[in-house]
Tab-separated table of C-alpha atoms in Angstrom:
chain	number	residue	atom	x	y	z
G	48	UNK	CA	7.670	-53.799	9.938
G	49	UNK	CA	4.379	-51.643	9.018
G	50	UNK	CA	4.536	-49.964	5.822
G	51	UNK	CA	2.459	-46.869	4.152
G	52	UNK	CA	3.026	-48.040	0.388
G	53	UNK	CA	2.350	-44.822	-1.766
G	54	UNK	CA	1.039	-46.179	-5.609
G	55	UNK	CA	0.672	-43.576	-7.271
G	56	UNK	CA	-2.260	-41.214	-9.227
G	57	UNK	CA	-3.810	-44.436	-11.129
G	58	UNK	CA	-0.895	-45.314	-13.569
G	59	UNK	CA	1.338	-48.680	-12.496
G	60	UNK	CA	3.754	-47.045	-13.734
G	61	UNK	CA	3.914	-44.057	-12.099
G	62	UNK	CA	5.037	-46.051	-8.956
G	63	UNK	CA	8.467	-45.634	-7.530
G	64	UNK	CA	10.654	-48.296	-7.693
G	65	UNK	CA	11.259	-48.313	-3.800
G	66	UNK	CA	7.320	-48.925	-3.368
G	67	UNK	CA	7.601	-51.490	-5.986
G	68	UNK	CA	10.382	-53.182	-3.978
G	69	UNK	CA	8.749	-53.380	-1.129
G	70	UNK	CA	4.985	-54.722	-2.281
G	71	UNK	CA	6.890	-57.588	-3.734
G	72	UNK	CA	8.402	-58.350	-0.601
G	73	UNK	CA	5.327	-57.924	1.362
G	74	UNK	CA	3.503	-60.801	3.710
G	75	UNK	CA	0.470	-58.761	3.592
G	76	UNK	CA	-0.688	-55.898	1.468
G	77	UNK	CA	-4.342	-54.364	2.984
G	78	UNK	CA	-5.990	-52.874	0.353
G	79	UNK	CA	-8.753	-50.474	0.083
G	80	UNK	CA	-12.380	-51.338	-1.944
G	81	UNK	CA	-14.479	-48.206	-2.024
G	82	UNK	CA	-18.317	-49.263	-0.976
G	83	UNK	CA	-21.408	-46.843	-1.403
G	84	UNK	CA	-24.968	-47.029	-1.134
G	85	UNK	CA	-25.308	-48.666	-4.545
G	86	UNK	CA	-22.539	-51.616	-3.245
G	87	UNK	CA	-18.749	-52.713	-3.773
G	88	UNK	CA	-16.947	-51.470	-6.011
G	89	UNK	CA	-14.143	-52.358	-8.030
G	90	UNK	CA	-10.368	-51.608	-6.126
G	91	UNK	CA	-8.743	-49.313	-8.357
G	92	UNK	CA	-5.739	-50.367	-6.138
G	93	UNK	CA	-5.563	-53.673	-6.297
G	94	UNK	CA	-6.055	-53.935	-9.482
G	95	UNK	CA	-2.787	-51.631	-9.817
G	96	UNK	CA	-0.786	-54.205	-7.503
G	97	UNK	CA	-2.022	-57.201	-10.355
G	98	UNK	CA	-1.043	-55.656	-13.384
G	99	UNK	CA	2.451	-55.299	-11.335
G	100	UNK	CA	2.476	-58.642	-10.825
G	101	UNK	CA	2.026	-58.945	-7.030
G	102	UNK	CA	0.643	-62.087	-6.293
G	103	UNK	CA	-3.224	-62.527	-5.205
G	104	UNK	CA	-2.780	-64.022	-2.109
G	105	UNK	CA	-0.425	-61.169	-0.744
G	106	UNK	CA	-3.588	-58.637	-1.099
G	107	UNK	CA	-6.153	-58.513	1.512
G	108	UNK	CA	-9.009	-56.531	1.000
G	109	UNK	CA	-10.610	-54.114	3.286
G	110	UNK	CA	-14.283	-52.502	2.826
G	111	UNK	CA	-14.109	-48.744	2.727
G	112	UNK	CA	-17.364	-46.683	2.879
G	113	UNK	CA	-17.414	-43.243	0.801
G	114	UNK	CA	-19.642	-41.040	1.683
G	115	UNK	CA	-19.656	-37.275	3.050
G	116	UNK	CA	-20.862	-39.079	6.627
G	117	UNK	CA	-17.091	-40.418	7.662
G	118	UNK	CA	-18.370	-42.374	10.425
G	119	UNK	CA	-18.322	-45.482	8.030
G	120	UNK	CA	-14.846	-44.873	7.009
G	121	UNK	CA	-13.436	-44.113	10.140
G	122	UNK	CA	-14.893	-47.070	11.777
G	123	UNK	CA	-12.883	-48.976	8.549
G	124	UNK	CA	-10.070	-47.116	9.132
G	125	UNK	CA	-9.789	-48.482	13.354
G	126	UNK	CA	-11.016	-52.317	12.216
G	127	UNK	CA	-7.890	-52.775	9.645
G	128	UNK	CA	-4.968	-50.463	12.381
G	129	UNK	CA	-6.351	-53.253	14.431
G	130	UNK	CA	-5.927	-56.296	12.345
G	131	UNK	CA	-2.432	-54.857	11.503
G	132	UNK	CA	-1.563	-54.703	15.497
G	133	UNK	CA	-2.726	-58.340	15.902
G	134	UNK	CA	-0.796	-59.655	13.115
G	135	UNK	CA	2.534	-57.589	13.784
G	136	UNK	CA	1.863	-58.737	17.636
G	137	UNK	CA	1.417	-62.489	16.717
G	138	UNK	CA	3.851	-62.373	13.388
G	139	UNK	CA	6.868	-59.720	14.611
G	140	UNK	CA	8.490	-60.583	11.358
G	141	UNK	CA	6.441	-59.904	9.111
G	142	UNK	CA	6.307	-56.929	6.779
G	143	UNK	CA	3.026	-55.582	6.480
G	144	UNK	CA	1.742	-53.223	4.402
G	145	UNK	CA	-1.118	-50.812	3.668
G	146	UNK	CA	-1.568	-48.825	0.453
G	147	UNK	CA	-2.885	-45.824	-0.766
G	148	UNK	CA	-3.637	-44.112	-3.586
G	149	UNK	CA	-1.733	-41.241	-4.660
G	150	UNK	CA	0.982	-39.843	-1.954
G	151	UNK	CA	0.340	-41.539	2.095
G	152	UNK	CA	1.028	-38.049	3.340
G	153	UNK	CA	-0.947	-36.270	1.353
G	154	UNK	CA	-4.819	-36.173	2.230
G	155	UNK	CA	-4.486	-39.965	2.741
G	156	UNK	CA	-6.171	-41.832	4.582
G	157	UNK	CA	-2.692	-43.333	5.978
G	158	UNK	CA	-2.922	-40.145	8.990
G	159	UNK	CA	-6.113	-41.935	10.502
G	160	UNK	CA	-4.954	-45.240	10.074
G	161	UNK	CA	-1.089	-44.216	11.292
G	162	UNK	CA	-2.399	-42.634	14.373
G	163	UNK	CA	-3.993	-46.288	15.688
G	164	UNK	CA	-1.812	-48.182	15.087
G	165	UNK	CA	1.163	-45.689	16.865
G	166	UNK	CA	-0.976	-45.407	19.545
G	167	UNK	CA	-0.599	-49.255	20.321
G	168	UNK	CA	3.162	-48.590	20.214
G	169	UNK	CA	3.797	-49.623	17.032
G	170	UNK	CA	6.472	-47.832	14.324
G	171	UNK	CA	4.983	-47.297	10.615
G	172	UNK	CA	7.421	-46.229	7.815
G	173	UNK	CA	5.935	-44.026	4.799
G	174	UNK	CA	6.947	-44.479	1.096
G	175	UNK	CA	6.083	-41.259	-1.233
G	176	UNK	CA	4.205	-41.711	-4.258
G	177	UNK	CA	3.304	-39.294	-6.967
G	178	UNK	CA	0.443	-36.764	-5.854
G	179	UNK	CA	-2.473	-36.469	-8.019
G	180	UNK	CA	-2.262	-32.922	-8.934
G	181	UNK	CA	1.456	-33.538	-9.890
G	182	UNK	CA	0.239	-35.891	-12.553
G	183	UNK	CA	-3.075	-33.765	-13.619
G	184	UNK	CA	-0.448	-30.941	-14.058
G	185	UNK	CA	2.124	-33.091	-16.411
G	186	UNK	CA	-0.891	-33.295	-18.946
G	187	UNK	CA	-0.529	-29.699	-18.853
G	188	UNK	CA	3.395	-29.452	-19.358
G	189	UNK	CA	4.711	-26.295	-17.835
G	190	UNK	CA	5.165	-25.338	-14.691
G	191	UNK	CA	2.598	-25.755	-11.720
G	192	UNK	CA	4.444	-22.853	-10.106
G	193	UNK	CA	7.599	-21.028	-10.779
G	194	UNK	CA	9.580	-18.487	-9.669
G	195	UNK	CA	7.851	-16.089	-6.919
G	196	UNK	CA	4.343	-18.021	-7.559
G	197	UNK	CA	2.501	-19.673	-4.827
G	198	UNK	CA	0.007	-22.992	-4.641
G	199	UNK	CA	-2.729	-23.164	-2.468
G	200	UNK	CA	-4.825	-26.843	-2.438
G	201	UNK	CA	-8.371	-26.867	-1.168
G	202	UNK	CA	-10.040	-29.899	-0.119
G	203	UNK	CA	-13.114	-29.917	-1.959
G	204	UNK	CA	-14.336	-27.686	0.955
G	205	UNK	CA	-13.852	-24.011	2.260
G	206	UNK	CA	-15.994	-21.307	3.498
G	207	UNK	CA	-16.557	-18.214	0.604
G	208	UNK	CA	-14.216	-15.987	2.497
G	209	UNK	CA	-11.932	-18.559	1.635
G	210	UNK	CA	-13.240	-19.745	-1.768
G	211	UNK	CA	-13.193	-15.291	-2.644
G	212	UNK	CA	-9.737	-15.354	-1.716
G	213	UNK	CA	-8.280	-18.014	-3.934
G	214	UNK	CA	-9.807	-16.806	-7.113
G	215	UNK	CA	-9.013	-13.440	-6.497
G	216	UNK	CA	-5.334	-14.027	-6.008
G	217	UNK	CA	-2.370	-14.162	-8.248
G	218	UNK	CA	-1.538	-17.695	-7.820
G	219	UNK	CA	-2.605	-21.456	-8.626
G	220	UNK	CA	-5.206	-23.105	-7.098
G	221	UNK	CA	-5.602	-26.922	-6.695
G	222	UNK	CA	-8.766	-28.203	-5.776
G	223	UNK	CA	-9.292	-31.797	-4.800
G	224	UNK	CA	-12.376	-33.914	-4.639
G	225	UNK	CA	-14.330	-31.985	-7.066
G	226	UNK	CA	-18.340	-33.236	-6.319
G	227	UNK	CA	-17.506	-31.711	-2.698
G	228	UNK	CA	-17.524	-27.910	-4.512
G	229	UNK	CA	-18.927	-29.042	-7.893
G	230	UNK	CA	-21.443	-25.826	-7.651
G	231	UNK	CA	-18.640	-23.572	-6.604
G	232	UNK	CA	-16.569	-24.535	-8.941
G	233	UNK	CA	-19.076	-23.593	-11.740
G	234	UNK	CA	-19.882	-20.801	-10.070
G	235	UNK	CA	-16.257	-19.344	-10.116
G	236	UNK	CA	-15.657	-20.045	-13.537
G	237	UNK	CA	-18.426	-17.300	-14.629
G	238	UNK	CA	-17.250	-14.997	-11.834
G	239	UNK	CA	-13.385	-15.095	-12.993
G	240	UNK	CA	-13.064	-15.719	-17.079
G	241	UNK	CA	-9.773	-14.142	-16.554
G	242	UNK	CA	-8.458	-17.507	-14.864
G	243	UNK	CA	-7.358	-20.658	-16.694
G	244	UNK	CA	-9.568	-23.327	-15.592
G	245	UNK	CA	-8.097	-27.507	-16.582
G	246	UNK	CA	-10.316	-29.948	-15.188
G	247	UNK	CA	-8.827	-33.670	-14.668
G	248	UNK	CA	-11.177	-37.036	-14.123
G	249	UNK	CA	-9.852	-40.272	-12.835
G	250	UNK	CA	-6.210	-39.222	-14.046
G	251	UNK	CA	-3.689	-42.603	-15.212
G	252	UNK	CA	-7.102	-44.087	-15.006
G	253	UNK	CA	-8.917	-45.663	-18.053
G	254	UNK	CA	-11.750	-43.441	-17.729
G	255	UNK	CA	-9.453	-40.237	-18.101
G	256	UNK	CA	-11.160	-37.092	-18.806
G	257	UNK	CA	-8.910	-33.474	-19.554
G	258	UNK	CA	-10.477	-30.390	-20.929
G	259	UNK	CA	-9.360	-26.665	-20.418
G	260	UNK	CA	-12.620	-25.616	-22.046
G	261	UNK	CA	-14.490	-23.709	-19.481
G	262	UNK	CA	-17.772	-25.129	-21.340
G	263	UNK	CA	-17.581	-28.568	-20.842
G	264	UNK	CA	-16.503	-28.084	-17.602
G	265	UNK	CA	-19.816	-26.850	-16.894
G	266	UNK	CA	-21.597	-29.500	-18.789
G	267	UNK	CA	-19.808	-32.382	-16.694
G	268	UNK	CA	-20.932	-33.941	-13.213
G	269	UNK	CA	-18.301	-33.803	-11.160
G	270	UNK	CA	-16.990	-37.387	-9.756
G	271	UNK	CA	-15.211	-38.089	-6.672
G	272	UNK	CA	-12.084	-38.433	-8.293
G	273	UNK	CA	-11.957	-34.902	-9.980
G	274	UNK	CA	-9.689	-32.160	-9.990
G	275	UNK	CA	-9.365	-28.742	-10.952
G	276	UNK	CA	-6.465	-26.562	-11.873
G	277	UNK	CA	-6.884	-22.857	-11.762
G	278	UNK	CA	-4.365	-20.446	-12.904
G	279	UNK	CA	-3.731	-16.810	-13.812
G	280	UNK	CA	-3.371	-16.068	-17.469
């Protein structure tokens, strides 16, 4: 069996009990460790699966490049749907498992992974986690959306026709991976004081960082793991 194990925005304990369930259980857990130019870095994920108390030698670790070039990362992405396919191949009994941060089905890298690994005839079962923006928004309190209220999430990229459109609308906007749109972002706020702006860093993580003040917004440098929350007043 080939799992896509959902953990979660950052917080063990914001992981279902299903997921939980089923790392325990797990022959093989193939885990993500983010590289850049400056080296490897820490695995926010496995270090998730430890303080759970799944054992070391059930986690095996995978390079993943992050950069705005995704030829790295795909290339990652094939090498591990491959060493998956050999193991379920040689080991039909096994339960395998790959993780990923936040929701699988939800801008995860799960879809590139999935699609190798079905193409070789294989069957993968997902396990939902907790989006990101669900969490950001539960610092909040209140409702993302309610009633006749609509939610449109943006990437981190979008042309200005697109970007325009958002702000100018009634509705909430969610925008992921913040240092793809950092300028834009800063931009907007200036442009449209009448929104509510909430910015969220490495949310559940230890290096948490909420503000709804449109000021140090501006003064940060956006991270990879940012997001921004933009409603009507």
């Amino acid at each position: 069996m080939i799992y896509f194990v959902s953990l979660g925005p950052g917080d063990p304990e914001l992981i279902t009990l299903k997921a939980l369930h089923t790392l325990q259980r797990a022959d093989c857990i193939y885990t993500p460790v983010p590289t850049t130019s400056k080296g490897r870095h820490t695995s926010k994920a496995a270090e998730m699966m430890r303080s759970l108390g799944i054992r070391e030698e059930q986690i095996q670790l995978y390079d993943l490049p992050m950069s705005k070039d995704r030829d790295g990362a795909l290339e990652a992405y094939t090498l591990v749907a491959d060493e998956v396919v050999r193991r379920q191949e040689s080991e039909p009994e096994a339960l395998l498992v790959i993780v990923a941060e936040g929701d699988c089905g939800f801008y995860s890298s799960s879809a590139y992974i999935g699609e190798h690994i079905e193409a070789r005839g294989f069957t993968t079962h997902q396990l939902c986690g907790v989006p990101a923006f669900i969490a950001c928004n539960s610092l909040l309190g209140g409702q993302l959306v309610q009633l006749e209220e609509q939610c449109t999430v943006i990437p981190g990229s979008a042309t200005q026709e697109e970007w325009s459109r958002a702000w100018q609308s009634p509705h909430t906007i969610v925008v992921m991976k913040g240092s793809l749109c950092e300028a834009e972002i800063k931009e907007a706020i200036q442009r449209y004081p009448e929104r509510r702006w909430h910015y969220f860093e490495f949310v559940g993580m230890p290096k948490e960082f909420v503000t709804s003040d449109p000021e140090e917004i501006q003064g940060r440098t956006f991270p990879y793991f940012s997001i921004i929350i933009s409603k009507c007043r």
